[in-house]
mmCIF file of C-alpha atoms in Angstrom:
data_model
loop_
_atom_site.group_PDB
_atom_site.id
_atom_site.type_symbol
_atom_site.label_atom_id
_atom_site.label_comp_id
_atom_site.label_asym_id
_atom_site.label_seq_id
_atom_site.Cartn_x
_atom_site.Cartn_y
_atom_site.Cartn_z
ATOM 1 C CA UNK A 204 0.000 0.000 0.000
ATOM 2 C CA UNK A 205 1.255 3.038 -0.771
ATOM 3 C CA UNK A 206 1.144 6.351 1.891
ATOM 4 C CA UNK A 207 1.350 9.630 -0.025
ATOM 5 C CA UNK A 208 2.553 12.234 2.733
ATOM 6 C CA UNK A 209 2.217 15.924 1.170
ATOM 7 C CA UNK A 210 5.762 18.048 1.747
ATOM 8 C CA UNK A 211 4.116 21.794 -0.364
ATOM 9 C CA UNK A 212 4.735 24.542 1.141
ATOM 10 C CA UNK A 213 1.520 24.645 2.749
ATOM 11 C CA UNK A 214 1.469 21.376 4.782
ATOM 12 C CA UNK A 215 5.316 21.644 5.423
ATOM 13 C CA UNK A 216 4.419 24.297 7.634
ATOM 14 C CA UNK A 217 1.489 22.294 9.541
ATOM 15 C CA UNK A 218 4.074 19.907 10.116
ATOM 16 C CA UNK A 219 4.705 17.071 7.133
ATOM 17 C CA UNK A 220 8.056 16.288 8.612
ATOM 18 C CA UNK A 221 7.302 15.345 11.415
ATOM 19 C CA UNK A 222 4.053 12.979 10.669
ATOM 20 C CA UNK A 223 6.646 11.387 8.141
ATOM 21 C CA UNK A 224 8.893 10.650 10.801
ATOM 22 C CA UNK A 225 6.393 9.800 13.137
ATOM 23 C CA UNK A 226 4.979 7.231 9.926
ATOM 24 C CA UNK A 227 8.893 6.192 9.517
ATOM 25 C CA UNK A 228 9.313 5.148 13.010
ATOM 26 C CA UNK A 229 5.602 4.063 13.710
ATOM 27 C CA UNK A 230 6.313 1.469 10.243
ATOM 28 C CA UNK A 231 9.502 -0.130 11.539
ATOM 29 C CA UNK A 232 7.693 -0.729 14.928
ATOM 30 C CA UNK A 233 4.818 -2.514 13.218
ATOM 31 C CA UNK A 234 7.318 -5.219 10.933
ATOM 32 C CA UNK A 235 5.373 -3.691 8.116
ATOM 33 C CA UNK A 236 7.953 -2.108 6.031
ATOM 34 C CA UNK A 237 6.972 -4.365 3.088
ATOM 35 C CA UNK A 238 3.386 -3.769 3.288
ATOM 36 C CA UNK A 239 3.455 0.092 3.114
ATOM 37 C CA UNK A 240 5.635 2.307 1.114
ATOM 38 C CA UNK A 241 5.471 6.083 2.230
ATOM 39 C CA UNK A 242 6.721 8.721 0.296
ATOM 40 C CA UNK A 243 6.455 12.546 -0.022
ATOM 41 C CA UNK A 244 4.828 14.408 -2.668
ATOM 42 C CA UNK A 245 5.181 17.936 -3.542
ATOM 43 C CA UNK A 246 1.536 19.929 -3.208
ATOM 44 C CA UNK A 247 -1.345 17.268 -3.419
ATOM 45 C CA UNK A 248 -3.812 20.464 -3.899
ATOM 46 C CA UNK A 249 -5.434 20.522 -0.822
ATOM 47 C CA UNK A 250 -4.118 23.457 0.981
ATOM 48 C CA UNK A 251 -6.997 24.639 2.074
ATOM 49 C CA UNK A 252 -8.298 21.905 4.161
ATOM 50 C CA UNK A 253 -6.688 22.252 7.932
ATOM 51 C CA UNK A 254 -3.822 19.115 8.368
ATOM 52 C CA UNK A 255 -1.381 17.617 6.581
ATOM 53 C CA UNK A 256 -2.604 16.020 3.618
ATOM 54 C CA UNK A 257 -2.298 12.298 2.993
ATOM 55 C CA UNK A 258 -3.124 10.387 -0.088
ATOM 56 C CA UNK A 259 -4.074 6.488 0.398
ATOM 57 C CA UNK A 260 -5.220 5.150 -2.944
ATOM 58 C CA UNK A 261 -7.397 7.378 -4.651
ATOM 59 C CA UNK A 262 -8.621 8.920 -1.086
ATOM 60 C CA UNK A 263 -7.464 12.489 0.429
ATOM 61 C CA UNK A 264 -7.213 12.151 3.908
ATOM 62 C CA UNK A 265 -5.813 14.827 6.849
ATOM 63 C CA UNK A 266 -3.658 14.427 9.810
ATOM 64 C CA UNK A 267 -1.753 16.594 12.160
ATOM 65 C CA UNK A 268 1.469 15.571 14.200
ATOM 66 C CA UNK A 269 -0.450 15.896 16.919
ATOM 67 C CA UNK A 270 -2.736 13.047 15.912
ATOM 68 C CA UNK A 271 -0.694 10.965 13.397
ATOM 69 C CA UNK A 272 0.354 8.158 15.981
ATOM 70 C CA UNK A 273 -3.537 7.814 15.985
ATOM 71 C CA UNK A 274 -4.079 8.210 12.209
ATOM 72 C CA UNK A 275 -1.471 5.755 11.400
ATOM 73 C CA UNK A 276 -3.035 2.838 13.520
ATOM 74 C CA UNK A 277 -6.888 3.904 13.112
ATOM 75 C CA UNK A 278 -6.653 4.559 9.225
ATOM 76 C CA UNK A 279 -3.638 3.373 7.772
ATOM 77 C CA UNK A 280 -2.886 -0.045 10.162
ATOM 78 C CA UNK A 281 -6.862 -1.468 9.225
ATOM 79 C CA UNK A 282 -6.260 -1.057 5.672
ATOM 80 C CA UNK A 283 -3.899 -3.860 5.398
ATOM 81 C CA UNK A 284 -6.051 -6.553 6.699
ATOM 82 C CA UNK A 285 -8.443 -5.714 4.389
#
């Protein structure tokens, strides 16, 4: 599965580093570094939405760092097992 992780301008400065570290670190905990690939993409057009903007398939989906611990194992974790 691949994790799109927005690094524009706009969602650099909500914090995209850090949810991709958070992702980075929260991945090699799991053992599930050959299920998911994560990767940055330069503006996925969705500045105006509040968040950092992650792309999961087709789907647009927003996290903060605050909350990405609870993104990544709510939203991103489930979608394996199905």
């Amino acid at each position: 599965m691949e994790v799109m992780v927005c690094v524009g301008s706009s969602c650099h400065l909500k914090g995209a580093e850090n949810v991709i570290k958070l992702f980075q670190e929260l991945i090699q905990q799991e053992k599930v570094s050959r299920q998911i690939i994560l990767k940055g993409s330069f503006c996925l057009n969705k500045c105006s939405d509040a968040g950092v903007t992650i792309k999961i398939g087709e789907e647009y989906l927003k996290t903060t760092p605050e909350s990405a611990a609870s993104f990544f194992y709510d939203t991103i974790l489930p979608r394996l097992e199905s």
